[in-house]
Short mmCIF file of C-alpha atoms in Angstrom, two decimals:
data_model
loop_
_atom_site.label_atom_id
_atom_site.label_comp_id
_atom_site.label_asym_id
_atom_site.label_seq_id
_atom_site.Cartn_x
_atom_site.Cartn_y
_atom_site.Cartn_z
CA MET A 1 33.85 9.07 -12.56
CA LEU A 2 32.95 6.42 -15.65
CA ARG A 3 34.88 3.37 -14.61
CA GLU A 4 33.75 1.01 -17.35
CA LEU A 5 31.81 1.05 -20.78
CA THR A 6 30.25 -2.33 -22.28
CA ILE A 7 28.72 -2.41 -25.66
CA SER A 8 27.19 -5.33 -27.21
CA ASN A 9 25.38 -6.11 -30.84
CA PHE A 10 25.23 -2.17 -31.71
CA ILE A 11 25.49 -1.11 -35.29
CA ILE A 12 29.12 -2.42 -36.18
CA ILE A 13 30.24 -3.27 -32.69
CA ASP A 14 29.71 -6.94 -31.71
CA ARG A 15 31.21 -6.54 -28.17
CA ILE A 16 33.54 -3.76 -26.55
CA ASN A 17 34.47 -3.77 -22.71
CA VAL A 18 36.78 -0.93 -21.98
CA GLN A 19 37.88 0.44 -18.74
CA PHE A 20 38.58 4.28 -18.12
CA ASP A 21 41.23 5.86 -15.72
CA GLN A 22 40.86 9.23 -14.17
CA GLY A 23 42.71 11.92 -15.92
CA LEU A 24 42.93 12.04 -19.79
CA ASN A 25 41.28 9.25 -21.45
CA ILE A 26 41.78 9.71 -25.14
CA ILE A 27 40.12 7.87 -28.15
CA THR A 28 41.95 7.99 -31.59
CA GLY A 29 41.00 5.91 -34.91
CA GLU A 30 40.58 6.59 -38.59
CA THR A 31 37.45 7.77 -39.85
CA GLY A 32 34.64 5.16 -40.54
CA ALA A 33 36.18 3.17 -37.51
CA GLY A 34 33.27 3.65 -35.41
CA LYS A 35 34.47 6.68 -32.94
CA SER A 36 30.86 8.42 -33.08
CA ILE A 37 29.22 5.28 -32.22
CA ILE A 38 30.81 5.35 -28.85
CA ILE A 39 29.45 8.42 -28.05
CA GLU A 40 25.92 7.60 -29.16
CA ALA A 41 26.15 4.44 -27.25
CA ILE A 42 27.16 6.60 -24.11
CA ASN A 43 24.12 8.92 -24.99
CA LEU A 44 21.56 6.01 -25.29
CA ALA A 45 22.65 4.87 -22.18
CA LEU A 46 22.14 7.87 -20.53
CA GLY A 47 18.57 8.00 -21.78
CA LYS A 48 18.63 9.57 -25.15
CA LYS A 49 16.20 8.81 -27.87
CA LEU A 50 17.26 6.34 -30.31
CA LYS A 51 17.24 7.42 -33.67
CA ASN A 52 15.89 5.17 -36.71
CA GLY A 53 14.14 2.88 -34.29
CA GLY A 54 15.88 -0.47 -33.76
CA GLN A 55 17.56 -0.54 -37.32
CA LYS A 56 21.00 -0.15 -35.67
CA ILE A 57 20.22 -3.39 -33.49
CA LYS A 58 22.46 -6.41 -34.75
CA HIS A 59 20.76 -9.38 -33.14
CA ASN A 60 17.72 -9.86 -30.86
CA LYS A 61 18.88 -7.09 -28.35
CA ALA A 62 21.64 -4.40 -28.03
CA VAL A 63 23.00 -3.83 -24.52
CA ILE A 64 24.69 -0.75 -23.27
CA GLU A 65 26.27 -0.68 -19.70
CA LEU A 66 27.98 2.29 -17.77
CA VAL A 67 29.75 1.73 -14.60
CA PHE A 68 30.36 4.62 -12.57
CA ASP A 69 32.43 5.00 -9.35
CA VAL A 70 30.67 7.68 -7.32
CA ASP A 71 31.09 9.69 -4.05
CA SER A 72 27.36 9.55 -2.99
CA SER A 73 27.79 12.52 -0.52
CA ARG A 74 28.18 14.58 -3.74
CA LEU A 75 25.08 13.83 -5.24
CA SER A 76 22.12 16.28 -4.52
CA ARG A 77 19.06 14.91 -2.79
CA GLU A 78 16.69 14.80 -5.80
CA ALA A 79 19.83 12.31 -7.48
CA HIS A 80 20.00 9.86 -4.89
CA LEU A 81 16.73 8.24 -5.76
CA GLY A 82 17.25 5.86 -2.79
CA ILE A 83 19.92 3.99 -4.74
CA PRO A 84 21.75 1.22 -2.98
CA LEU A 85 25.21 1.65 -3.93
CA ASN A 86 27.46 -1.31 -3.91
CA ASP A 87 31.17 -0.32 -3.11
CA GLY A 88 30.17 3.34 -4.34
CA LEU A 89 29.42 2.03 -7.83
CA ILE A 90 26.28 2.88 -10.12
CA VAL A 91 25.57 0.51 -12.94
CA ILE A 92 23.39 1.94 -15.70
CA THR A 93 21.94 -0.80 -18.38
CA ARG A 94 20.03 -0.07 -21.42
CA GLU A 95 18.61 -2.73 -23.30
CA ILE A 96 17.56 -1.97 -27.10
CA TYR A 97 15.29 -4.13 -28.87
CA PRO A 98 14.77 -4.65 -32.73
CA SER A 99 11.49 -2.99 -32.44
CA GLY A 100 12.88 0.29 -31.13
CA LYS A 101 11.51 -0.34 -27.78
CA SER A 102 13.98 -0.09 -24.59
CA LEU A 103 14.41 -0.60 -21.02
CA SER A 104 16.58 1.12 -18.68
CA LYS A 105 17.75 -0.36 -15.30
CA LEU A 106 19.82 1.17 -12.65
CA ASN A 107 21.84 -1.31 -10.51
CA GLY A 108 19.66 -4.26 -11.72
CA GLU A 109 16.30 -2.09 -10.94
CA ILE A 110 14.12 -0.65 -13.67
CA ILE A 111 14.39 3.08 -13.87
CA THR A 112 12.15 5.76 -15.58
CA GLN A 113 13.81 8.04 -18.14
CA ASN A 114 12.91 11.25 -15.90
CA ASP A 115 14.84 9.59 -12.95
CA LEU A 116 17.89 8.36 -15.20
CA ARG A 117 18.08 12.19 -16.22
CA ILE A 118 18.01 13.49 -12.91
CA LEU A 119 20.90 11.31 -11.68
CA THR A 120 23.31 11.40 -14.85
CA GLU A 121 22.80 15.00 -15.16
CA GLU A 122 25.47 14.99 -12.17
CA LEU A 123 27.53 12.22 -13.18
CA ILE A 124 28.61 13.09 -16.77
CA ASP A 125 28.58 15.85 -19.31
CA VAL A 126 28.58 14.58 -22.94
CA HIS A 127 29.76 17.17 -25.48
CA GLY A 128 29.00 15.63 -28.62
CA GLN A 129 30.20 16.10 -32.26
CA TYR A 130 28.95 19.50 -33.59
CA MET A 131 27.55 20.56 -30.02
CA HIS A 132 29.72 23.78 -29.94
CA GLN A 133 27.16 24.66 -32.85
CA ALA A 134 24.78 25.05 -30.28
CA LEU A 135 26.31 28.44 -29.28
CA LEU A 136 25.03 29.62 -32.51
CA ASP A 137 21.85 29.25 -31.04
CA GLU A 138 21.00 32.30 -29.04
CA THR A 139 18.33 30.63 -27.13
CA THR A 140 20.93 28.53 -24.99
CA HIS A 141 23.12 31.64 -24.00
CA LEU A 142 20.73 32.44 -20.94
CA LYS A 143 20.88 28.95 -20.15
CA ILE A 144 24.71 28.63 -20.09
CA ILE A 145 24.57 31.88 -17.46
CA ASP A 146 21.95 30.28 -15.43
CA GLN A 147 23.91 26.71 -15.34
CA TYR A 148 27.07 28.78 -14.45
CA GLY A 149 25.07 30.36 -11.54
CA GLY A 150 24.40 27.04 -10.09
CA THR A 151 22.91 27.22 -6.68
CA ASP A 152 23.75 30.99 -6.63
CA LEU A 153 20.66 31.60 -8.73
CA LYS A 154 18.32 28.70 -7.41
CA ALA A 155 16.50 30.73 -4.96
CA VAL A 156 15.60 33.63 -7.02
CA LEU A 157 14.79 31.61 -10.05
CA GLN A 158 12.35 29.85 -7.99
CA GLU A 159 10.62 32.89 -6.65
CA VAL A 160 10.62 34.35 -10.31
CA GLU A 161 8.98 30.93 -11.50
CA ARG A 162 6.35 31.02 -8.42
CA THR A 163 5.50 34.45 -9.17
CA ALA A 164 5.27 34.14 -13.07
CA THR A 165 3.18 31.08 -12.84
CA ALA A 166 0.57 32.77 -10.19
CA HIS A 167 0.44 35.74 -12.62
CA ALA A 168 -0.37 33.44 -15.45
CA GLU A 169 -3.09 31.60 -13.35
CA ILE A 170 -4.70 34.70 -12.41
CA LEU A 171 -4.79 36.28 -16.31
CA ASP A 172 -6.46 32.73 -17.09
CA GLU A 173 -9.08 33.67 -14.53
CA ILE A 174 -9.56 37.27 -16.09
CA ASN A 175 -9.49 35.98 -19.72
CA HIS A 176 -12.09 33.41 -18.80
CA LEU A 177 -14.34 35.69 -17.15
CA GLU A 178 -14.08 38.45 -19.79
CA ASP A 179 -15.10 35.69 -22.28
CA ASP A 180 -17.87 34.51 -20.35
CA GLY A 181 -18.85 38.30 -19.89
CA ASP A 182 -19.89 38.58 -23.83
CA GLU A 183 -23.39 40.24 -23.88
CA ARG A 184 -24.41 37.88 -26.65
CA ALA A 185 -23.29 34.77 -24.44
CA LEU A 186 -25.17 36.29 -21.42
CA GLU A 187 -28.50 36.46 -23.66
CA SER A 188 -27.87 33.31 -24.72
CA LEU A 189 -27.51 31.73 -21.41
CA GLN A 190 -30.65 33.70 -19.91
CA PHE A 191 -32.85 32.44 -22.84
CA GLU A 192 -32.01 28.89 -22.14
CA LEU A 193 -32.49 29.64 -18.33
CA ARG A 194 -35.91 30.89 -18.93
CA GLU A 195 -37.10 27.86 -21.35
CA LEU A 196 -36.22 25.51 -18.39
CA SER A 197 -37.52 27.71 -15.59
CA ARG A 198 -40.94 27.99 -17.02
CA ILE A 199 -41.40 24.08 -16.82
CA GLN A 200 -40.40 23.92 -13.18
CA LEU A 201 -38.34 20.84 -13.59
CA ASP A 202 -38.66 18.02 -11.12
CA PRO A 203 -36.99 14.97 -12.48
CA ARG A 204 -38.27 12.30 -9.91
CA ALA A 205 -42.09 13.81 -10.36
CA ASP A 206 -41.54 13.95 -14.04
CA GLU A 207 -40.36 10.55 -14.45
CA GLU A 208 -43.60 9.14 -12.68
CA LEU A 209 -45.38 11.50 -15.39
CA PHE A 210 -43.66 9.67 -18.10
CA LEU A 211 -44.81 6.44 -16.51
CA LYS A 212 -48.43 7.34 -16.04
CA PHE A 213 -48.58 9.25 -19.62
CA ASP A 214 -47.53 5.85 -21.00
CA ARG A 215 -50.10 3.92 -19.31
CA LEU A 216 -52.85 6.05 -20.05
CA SER A 217 -51.77 6.28 -23.90
CA HIS A 218 -52.37 2.51 -23.90
CA LEU A 219 -55.72 2.39 -21.44
CA GLU A 220 -57.99 1.14 -24.19
CA GLU A 221 -55.54 -1.72 -24.79
CA LEU A 222 -55.20 -2.18 -21.21
CA MET A 223 -58.70 -2.47 -20.34
CA ASP A 224 -59.47 -5.11 -23.26
CA HIS A 225 -56.97 -7.20 -21.94
CA LEU A 226 -57.92 -6.77 -18.22
CA GLY A 227 -61.63 -7.58 -19.35
CA GLN A 228 -60.50 -10.84 -20.92
CA SER A 229 -58.44 -11.61 -18.21
CA LEU A 230 -61.51 -11.42 -15.87
CA GLU A 231 -63.82 -13.30 -18.26
CA ILE A 232 -61.49 -16.18 -18.36
CA ILE A 233 -61.80 -16.37 -14.47
CA ASP A 234 -65.41 -15.73 -14.19
CA GLN A 235 -67.50 -16.76 -17.11
CA ASP A 236 -69.10 -20.18 -17.64
CA PRO A 237 -67.07 -22.28 -18.13
CA GLY A 238 -64.47 -20.11 -16.60
CA ILE A 239 -61.42 -21.21 -14.71
CA LEU A 240 -63.02 -21.28 -11.31
CA GLU A 241 -66.05 -23.21 -12.79
CA ALA A 242 -63.83 -25.66 -14.14
CA LEU A 243 -61.86 -26.13 -10.93
CA GLN A 244 -65.33 -26.89 -9.47
CA ARG A 245 -66.08 -29.59 -11.42
CA LEU A 246 -62.71 -31.03 -11.17
CA LYS A 247 -63.21 -31.05 -7.55
CA ARG A 248 -66.78 -32.57 -7.60
CA HIS A 249 -65.19 -35.46 -9.71
CA LEU A 250 -62.29 -36.07 -7.37
CA ALA A 251 -64.50 -35.90 -4.31
CA GLY A 252 -66.41 -39.02 -5.83
CA VAL A 253 -63.10 -40.93 -5.71
CA GLU A 254 -62.14 -39.79 -2.52
CA ARG A 255 -65.00 -41.40 -0.93
CA VAL A 256 -63.38 -44.77 -1.89
CA ASP A 257 -59.69 -43.84 -2.03
CA SER A 258 -58.42 -41.35 0.68
CA ASP A 259 -55.11 -40.75 -0.88
CA PHE A 260 -57.07 -37.97 -3.31
CA THR A 261 -57.62 -35.84 -0.40
CA PRO A 262 -54.42 -33.99 -0.60
CA LEU A 263 -55.10 -33.23 -4.22
CA ILE A 264 -58.62 -31.90 -3.27
CA GLN A 265 -56.98 -29.68 -0.77
CA ARG A 266 -54.37 -28.36 -3.44
CA ILE A 267 -57.58 -27.60 -5.60
CA ASP A 268 -59.09 -25.73 -2.93
CA SER A 269 -55.98 -23.72 -2.51
CA THR A 270 -55.47 -22.96 -6.25
CA MET A 271 -59.43 -21.60 -6.36
CA ILE A 272 -58.47 -19.20 -3.32
CA GLU A 273 -55.36 -17.61 -5.20
CA ILE A 274 -57.36 -17.45 -8.39
CA SER A 275 -60.31 -15.67 -6.81
CA ASP A 276 -57.63 -13.25 -5.06
CA ILE A 277 -56.03 -12.64 -8.71
CA ARG A 278 -59.59 -11.98 -9.88
CA ASP A 279 -60.17 -9.38 -7.21
CA GLU A 280 -56.96 -7.63 -7.69
CA LEU A 281 -57.72 -7.66 -11.45
CA ARG A 282 -61.12 -5.79 -10.44
CA ASP A 283 -59.39 -3.24 -8.27
CA LYS A 284 -56.72 -2.36 -11.20
CA GLU A 285 -59.70 -2.11 -13.57
CA SER A 286 -61.66 0.34 -11.32
CA GLY A 287 -58.51 2.23 -10.95
CA TYR A 288 -58.13 3.01 -14.79
CA ASP A 289 -60.48 5.94 -14.17
CA PHE A 290 -59.94 7.86 -17.52
CA ASP A 291 -60.42 11.85 -17.42
CA PRO A 292 -59.71 13.49 -20.44
CA GLN A 293 -58.75 16.83 -18.78
CA THR A 294 -55.89 15.20 -16.83
CA TYR A 295 -54.87 13.19 -19.78
CA GLN A 296 -54.39 16.50 -21.87
CA GLN A 297 -52.62 18.34 -19.13
CA LEU A 298 -50.19 15.11 -18.82
CA GLU A 299 -49.74 14.90 -22.73
CA ASN A 300 -48.90 18.87 -22.75
CA ARG A 301 -46.36 18.37 -20.33
CA HIS A 302 -44.98 15.17 -21.67
CA THR A 303 -44.47 17.02 -25.13
CA ALA A 304 -42.87 19.84 -23.57
CA LEU A 305 -40.24 17.72 -21.63
CA SER A 306 -39.81 15.39 -24.70
CA LEU A 307 -38.74 18.60 -26.94
CA LEU A 308 -36.42 19.69 -24.53
CA MET A 309 -34.76 16.48 -23.75
CA LYS A 310 -34.40 16.22 -27.62
CA LYS A 311 -33.18 19.85 -28.04
CA TYR A 312 -30.37 19.58 -25.44
CA GLY A 313 -29.71 15.80 -25.88
CA MET A 314 -30.09 15.17 -22.08
CA THR A 315 -32.19 13.29 -19.64
CA LEU A 316 -34.29 14.74 -16.90
CA PRO A 317 -32.03 14.77 -14.13
CA GLU A 318 -29.21 16.20 -16.60
CA LEU A 319 -31.61 18.94 -17.86
CA LYS A 320 -31.96 19.87 -14.07
CA ALA A 321 -28.48 20.03 -13.48
CA PHE A 322 -27.81 22.07 -16.65
CA GLU A 323 -30.45 24.69 -15.10
CA GLU A 324 -28.35 24.79 -12.28
CA GLU A 325 -25.02 25.32 -14.11
CA LEU A 326 -26.70 28.06 -15.82
CA GLN A 327 -28.04 29.89 -13.11
CA GLU A 328 -24.27 29.89 -11.61
CA LYS A 329 -22.82 31.10 -15.01
CA ILE A 330 -25.23 34.00 -15.15
CA ARG A 331 -24.54 34.81 -11.66
CA ARG A 332 -20.70 34.85 -12.28
CA ILE A 333 -21.09 36.99 -15.53
CA GLU A 334 -23.48 39.36 -13.82
CA GLY A 335 -21.35 39.79 -10.88
CA ARG A 336 -18.30 39.59 -13.21
CA ASP A 337 -17.75 43.50 -12.88
CA LEU A 338 -16.43 43.37 -9.15
CA LEU A 339 -14.87 40.12 -9.47
CA LEU A 340 -12.71 41.44 -12.35
CA LYS A 341 -11.88 44.39 -10.66
CA ASP A 342 -10.54 42.37 -7.64
CA LEU A 343 -8.93 39.72 -9.90
CA LYS A 344 -7.13 42.80 -11.93
CA ASN A 345 -5.95 44.43 -8.49
CA ARG A 346 -4.34 40.96 -7.87
CA GLU A 347 -2.82 40.65 -11.25
CA ARG A 348 -1.18 43.99 -10.65
CA LEU A 349 0.34 43.20 -7.50
CA LEU A 350 1.10 39.90 -8.73
CA TYR A 351 2.96 41.78 -11.44
CA GLN A 352 4.70 43.90 -9.26
CA GLU A 353 6.13 40.85 -7.34
CA TYR A 354 7.39 39.19 -10.52
CA LEU A 355 9.08 42.54 -11.73
CA GLU A 356 10.75 42.62 -8.31
CA ALA A 357 11.72 38.99 -8.35
CA ALA A 358 12.77 39.21 -12.14
CA THR A 359 14.88 42.52 -11.63
CA VAL A 360 16.71 40.81 -8.82
CA LEU A 361 17.47 37.81 -10.98
CA SER A 362 18.54 39.85 -14.08
CA ASP A 363 20.93 41.73 -11.52
CA HIS A 364 22.34 38.50 -10.58
CA ARG A 365 22.86 37.33 -14.06
CA LYS A 366 24.90 40.39 -14.98
CA ARG A 367 26.93 40.26 -12.01
CA LEU A 368 27.33 36.61 -12.63
CA PHE A 369 28.27 37.14 -16.27
CA LYS A 370 31.03 39.57 -15.52
CA ALA A 371 32.85 37.05 -13.68
CA PHE A 372 31.80 34.30 -16.33
CA ARG A 373 32.98 36.45 -18.96
CA ASP A 374 36.42 37.28 -17.50
CA ARG A 375 36.94 33.39 -16.87
CA VAL A 376 36.06 32.54 -20.32
CA ILE A 377 38.10 35.11 -21.83
CA GLY A 378 41.24 33.83 -19.53
CA GLU A 379 40.56 30.32 -20.77
CA ILE A 380 40.17 31.19 -24.67
CA GLU A 381 43.17 33.15 -24.37
CA ASP A 382 45.15 30.31 -23.18
CA LEU A 383 43.57 28.47 -26.46
CA ASN A 384 45.70 30.77 -28.66
CA LEU A 385 42.53 33.05 -29.01
CA THR A 386 43.97 36.47 -27.93
CA GLY A 387 42.85 39.99 -28.46
CA VAL A 388 39.19 38.65 -28.29
CA LEU A 389 36.37 40.68 -26.77
CA PHE A 390 33.84 38.15 -25.36
CA ASP A 391 30.62 39.90 -23.94
CA ALA A 392 27.03 39.65 -23.83
CA SER A 393 24.05 42.03 -24.31
CA PHE A 394 21.16 41.67 -21.79
CA THR A 395 17.98 43.31 -23.27
CA VAL A 396 14.13 43.15 -21.95
CA LYS A 397 11.73 41.07 -23.47
CA THR A 398 8.51 42.64 -23.64
CA ARG A 399 4.85 41.97 -24.39
CA GLY A 400 2.03 44.46 -24.66
CA GLY A 401 4.32 47.24 -23.85
CA ARG A 402 5.64 46.08 -20.59
CA HIS A 403 8.26 43.37 -19.20
CA ARG A 404 7.11 39.72 -20.12
CA VAL A 405 6.15 37.69 -17.66
CA ASP A 406 8.10 34.27 -18.01
CA THR A 407 9.23 31.69 -15.66
CA GLY A 408 12.68 32.35 -16.65
CA GLY A 409 12.53 36.15 -16.26
CA PHE A 410 12.48 38.73 -18.80
CA ASP A 411 16.29 38.72 -19.82
CA ASP A 412 17.24 38.21 -23.51
CA VAL A 413 20.60 37.46 -23.58
CA LYS A 414 23.01 37.09 -26.62
CA PHE A 415 26.53 36.47 -26.52
CA LEU A 416 28.73 38.94 -28.58
CA LEU A 417 32.43 38.60 -29.95
CA SER A 418 34.89 40.91 -31.36
CA ALA A 419 38.07 38.99 -32.83
CA ASN A 420 39.94 41.85 -33.26
CA LYS A 421 40.92 44.90 -31.03
CA GLY A 422 38.87 48.04 -31.53
CA MET A 423 36.20 46.32 -33.52
CA GLN A 424 32.72 46.59 -32.04
CA PRO A 425 31.50 43.24 -30.71
CA LEU A 426 29.03 41.65 -32.54
CA PRO A 427 26.61 38.53 -32.10
CA LEU A 428 28.51 35.50 -31.70
CA LYS A 429 26.74 33.56 -34.79
CA THR A 430 27.50 36.17 -37.39
CA VAL A 431 31.06 36.68 -36.58
CA ALA A 432 33.03 33.56 -35.14
CA SER A 433 34.50 30.98 -37.48
CA GLY A 434 34.29 27.34 -36.86
CA GLY A 435 37.72 27.26 -35.27
CA GLU A 436 36.77 29.90 -32.91
CA ILE A 437 33.41 28.30 -32.02
CA SER A 438 35.21 25.41 -31.01
CA ARG A 439 37.82 27.18 -28.52
CA ILE A 440 34.97 29.59 -27.26
CA MET A 441 32.85 26.37 -26.36
CA LEU A 442 35.89 24.83 -24.72
CA GLY A 443 36.68 27.86 -22.81
CA ILE A 444 32.91 27.87 -21.68
CA LYS A 445 32.86 24.20 -20.63
CA ILE A 446 36.12 24.76 -18.80
CA ALA A 447 34.90 27.56 -17.10
CA MET A 448 31.52 26.12 -16.04
CA SER A 449 33.42 22.76 -14.99
CA LEU A 450 35.10 24.66 -12.18
CA GLN A 451 31.62 25.49 -10.59
CA ASP A 452 29.53 22.17 -11.32
CA PRO A 453 30.14 18.85 -9.46
CA ILE A 454 30.15 16.89 -12.65
CA GLU A 455 33.33 14.42 -12.20
CA THR A 456 33.44 13.04 -15.99
CA MET A 457 33.25 15.19 -19.06
CA VAL A 458 33.20 13.56 -22.82
CA PHE A 459 34.31 15.69 -25.78
CA ASP A 460 33.73 14.36 -29.02
CA GLU A 461 35.76 16.02 -31.55
CA ILE A 462 36.09 19.40 -29.51
CA ASP A 463 39.21 20.52 -31.74
CA THR A 464 37.13 21.10 -35.13
CA GLY A 465 38.87 23.50 -37.14
CA ILE A 466 42.32 23.92 -35.04
CA SER A 467 45.70 22.77 -35.59
CA GLY A 468 49.34 23.95 -35.35
CA ASN A 469 50.02 26.02 -32.19
CA THR A 470 46.50 26.13 -31.40
CA ALA A 471 46.02 22.33 -31.25
CA TYR A 472 49.19 22.56 -28.70
CA GLN A 473 47.35 25.02 -26.56
CA VAL A 474 44.15 23.22 -26.33
CA ALA A 475 46.02 19.89 -25.61
CA LYS A 476 47.67 21.83 -22.71
CA LYS A 477 44.42 23.04 -21.60
CA MET A 478 42.92 19.59 -21.64
CA GLY A 479 45.91 18.06 -19.83
CA ALA A 480 45.23 20.78 -16.95
CA LEU A 481 41.52 20.19 -16.94
CA SER A 482 42.22 16.55 -16.63
CA GLY A 483 43.67 17.06 -13.11
CA LEU A 484 40.30 18.09 -11.86
CA LYS A 485 37.90 16.20 -13.88
CA GLN A 486 38.00 12.65 -15.81
CA LEU A 487 38.10 13.41 -19.36
CA ILE A 488 37.22 11.31 -22.11
CA VAL A 489 37.90 12.85 -25.48
CA ILE A 490 37.84 11.60 -29.26
CA THR A 491 40.39 13.52 -31.24
CA HIS A 492 41.92 13.41 -34.55
CA LEU A 493 44.78 15.48 -33.41
CA PRO A 494 48.27 14.15 -32.16
CA GLN A 495 48.71 16.98 -29.97
CA ILE A 496 45.75 15.99 -28.03
CA ALA A 497 46.39 12.31 -28.25
CA ALA A 498 50.03 12.95 -27.05
CA ALA A 499 48.71 14.33 -23.68
CA ALA A 500 46.69 11.10 -23.06
CA HIS A 501 47.01 9.25 -19.71
CA ARG A 502 45.24 6.19 -21.20
CA HIS A 503 45.05 6.08 -24.73
CA LEU A 504 42.72 3.85 -26.69
CA LYS A 505 42.27 2.97 -30.25
CA ILE A 506 39.09 2.02 -32.30
CA GLU A 507 39.88 -0.14 -35.32
CA LYS A 508 37.63 -1.81 -37.73
CA LEU A 509 38.34 -5.55 -38.02
CA GLU A 510 36.57 -7.84 -40.32
CA GLY A 511 33.69 -5.02 -40.68
CA LEU A 512 33.63 -4.82 -36.60
CA SER A 513 34.82 -2.14 -34.54
CA GLN A 514 37.06 -2.72 -31.67
CA LEU A 515 38.42 -0.54 -28.98
CA ILE A 516 41.76 -1.50 -28.04
CA PRO A 517 44.01 -0.06 -25.12
CA LEU A 518 47.34 1.06 -26.32
CA ASP A 519 50.27 0.43 -24.35
CA PRO A 520 53.16 3.17 -24.11
CA VAL A 521 55.00 1.99 -27.36
CA GLU A 522 51.60 1.49 -29.15
CA SER A 523 50.36 4.91 -28.07
CA THR A 524 53.56 6.30 -29.50
CA ASN A 525 53.21 4.86 -32.79
CA GLU A 526 49.75 5.73 -32.83
CA VAL A 527 50.48 9.53 -32.50
CA ALA A 528 53.51 8.98 -35.05
CA ARG A 529 50.78 7.88 -37.39
CA MET A 530 48.67 10.72 -36.70
CA LEU A 531 51.71 13.16 -37.33
CA SER A 532 52.47 11.65 -40.70
CA GLY A 533 50.03 9.02 -42.06
CA ASP A 534 49.69 5.65 -42.17
CA LYS A 535 53.52 4.93 -43.05
CA LEU A 536 55.44 4.97 -39.74
CA THR A 537 58.95 6.00 -39.90
CA GLU A 538 61.87 6.44 -37.25
CA ILE A 539 61.71 10.30 -37.78
CA ALA A 540 57.88 10.29 -37.04
CA ILE A 541 58.19 7.98 -34.03
CA ASP A 542 60.92 10.34 -32.68
CA ASN A 543 58.63 13.20 -33.25
CA ALA A 544 56.03 11.60 -31.56
CA ARG A 545 58.09 10.68 -28.73
CA HIS A 546 59.15 14.39 -28.80
CA LEU A 547 55.39 15.54 -28.65
CA ILE A 548 54.66 13.38 -25.74
CA ASP A 549 57.59 14.65 -23.58
CA GLN A 550 56.23 18.34 -24.48
CA MET A 551 52.77 17.48 -23.37
CA LYS A 552 53.68 15.62 -20.52
CA GLY A 553 56.42 17.64 -19.19
#
């Protein structure tokens, strides 16, 4: 159950801290006092997206905290999330900043929105204002039946999802292969492959060829530089002749001063090194033997390769890889008939598997709906909606002349309603009034609540469009349901307020909302106010006491 709610610095709330009890918790207050803000804050703590960014944040950040008292044995394996429970408590905190960014924590540890959703879906069900209008959206009807089915449907839903996913993957392969099999595409691929194959790509050898061609293209320049380099060494006077003269002069000095001997030795070493350089340069020079025919062959291949590289925007290794890719594509296309035949056989088998699983699912849903329908009718009759026929139409979604393949099966479900006996039931969205929709949604919620493990249910003005005896019946139903679940209900009806086990009133004081727990006397006065208006009279208070006795009797 939701034990405690704290809201700080959010819209017109400076700080609210309130404890909830098991049973029926009622929140009342005048229009504009901030009742809807309470629901918005709860939704935000549960991970819902903040509308209008951080415009609703008063100071440096808003903080919303929910404290749940949980029996961990009732949580599914997925919802456990390895949570360390402190005395069975789960504390969910969301901090929201003026920038619109936010941070969620679970028992002080940061938690992702996805993990938070998995957990909170098993803790609390929030039925916000106008959510009963969701019944008018026919895409929700199948989801409601599946939620009612719960674990009974889980295995067959998983099998439908598995076969539908596998079938979609096979169809993707078939479509891809048929796209690849276009004759014009094949001709284009074959042309490109011929163009690349003719040149017999060899990236390593061709990169060597590029280097060799570059050298030969600059041969005259190379030979000129080599010749001048050799002249510098050998000419008279050249480097070697200059070093010889230097050595002779220093030898004269050495005869007088032996300290010069090491210098003469270094000159000898230098002359040997320069002689080696000269010999190597001569070898290089003789190696540049220009053959016009060889050069022409190199130039032709260099040109052809350069054109291909420019055309495809690829390097030599990339061209080779592209050639191999073309070969593989062509092999696939040329062998596509056999492959397509095999894939289409597999597609037929998978479609049959899907059809069998989806048919089992559809049968399960129809059986479930009968029990669900009977329970909902029982509930809405208790809500003063008698003589109503609630039903559903099950039709098959099709595509291409056969049952549509979908991970949720092929059922298309629409809820039907006949408000009067003898009238043909028609789609709910075309015949139900606002008050009827509210009660049908409440009936559905009650019917589903008996199936699911969620302990806490929040209702924001589920009583829209009802009054009088109907309001009394709705209040009695809420009271009965609160024996099984913790209910937190925002209401404008005195009948529902009179059934409260814990009554809270939201008031705006000096522009800020306050949520105030009411004692029995204050609760009676609030019910009297709701019955008669702001002016309290003894008659109104007596009527309130009588109503409270009725609701709790």
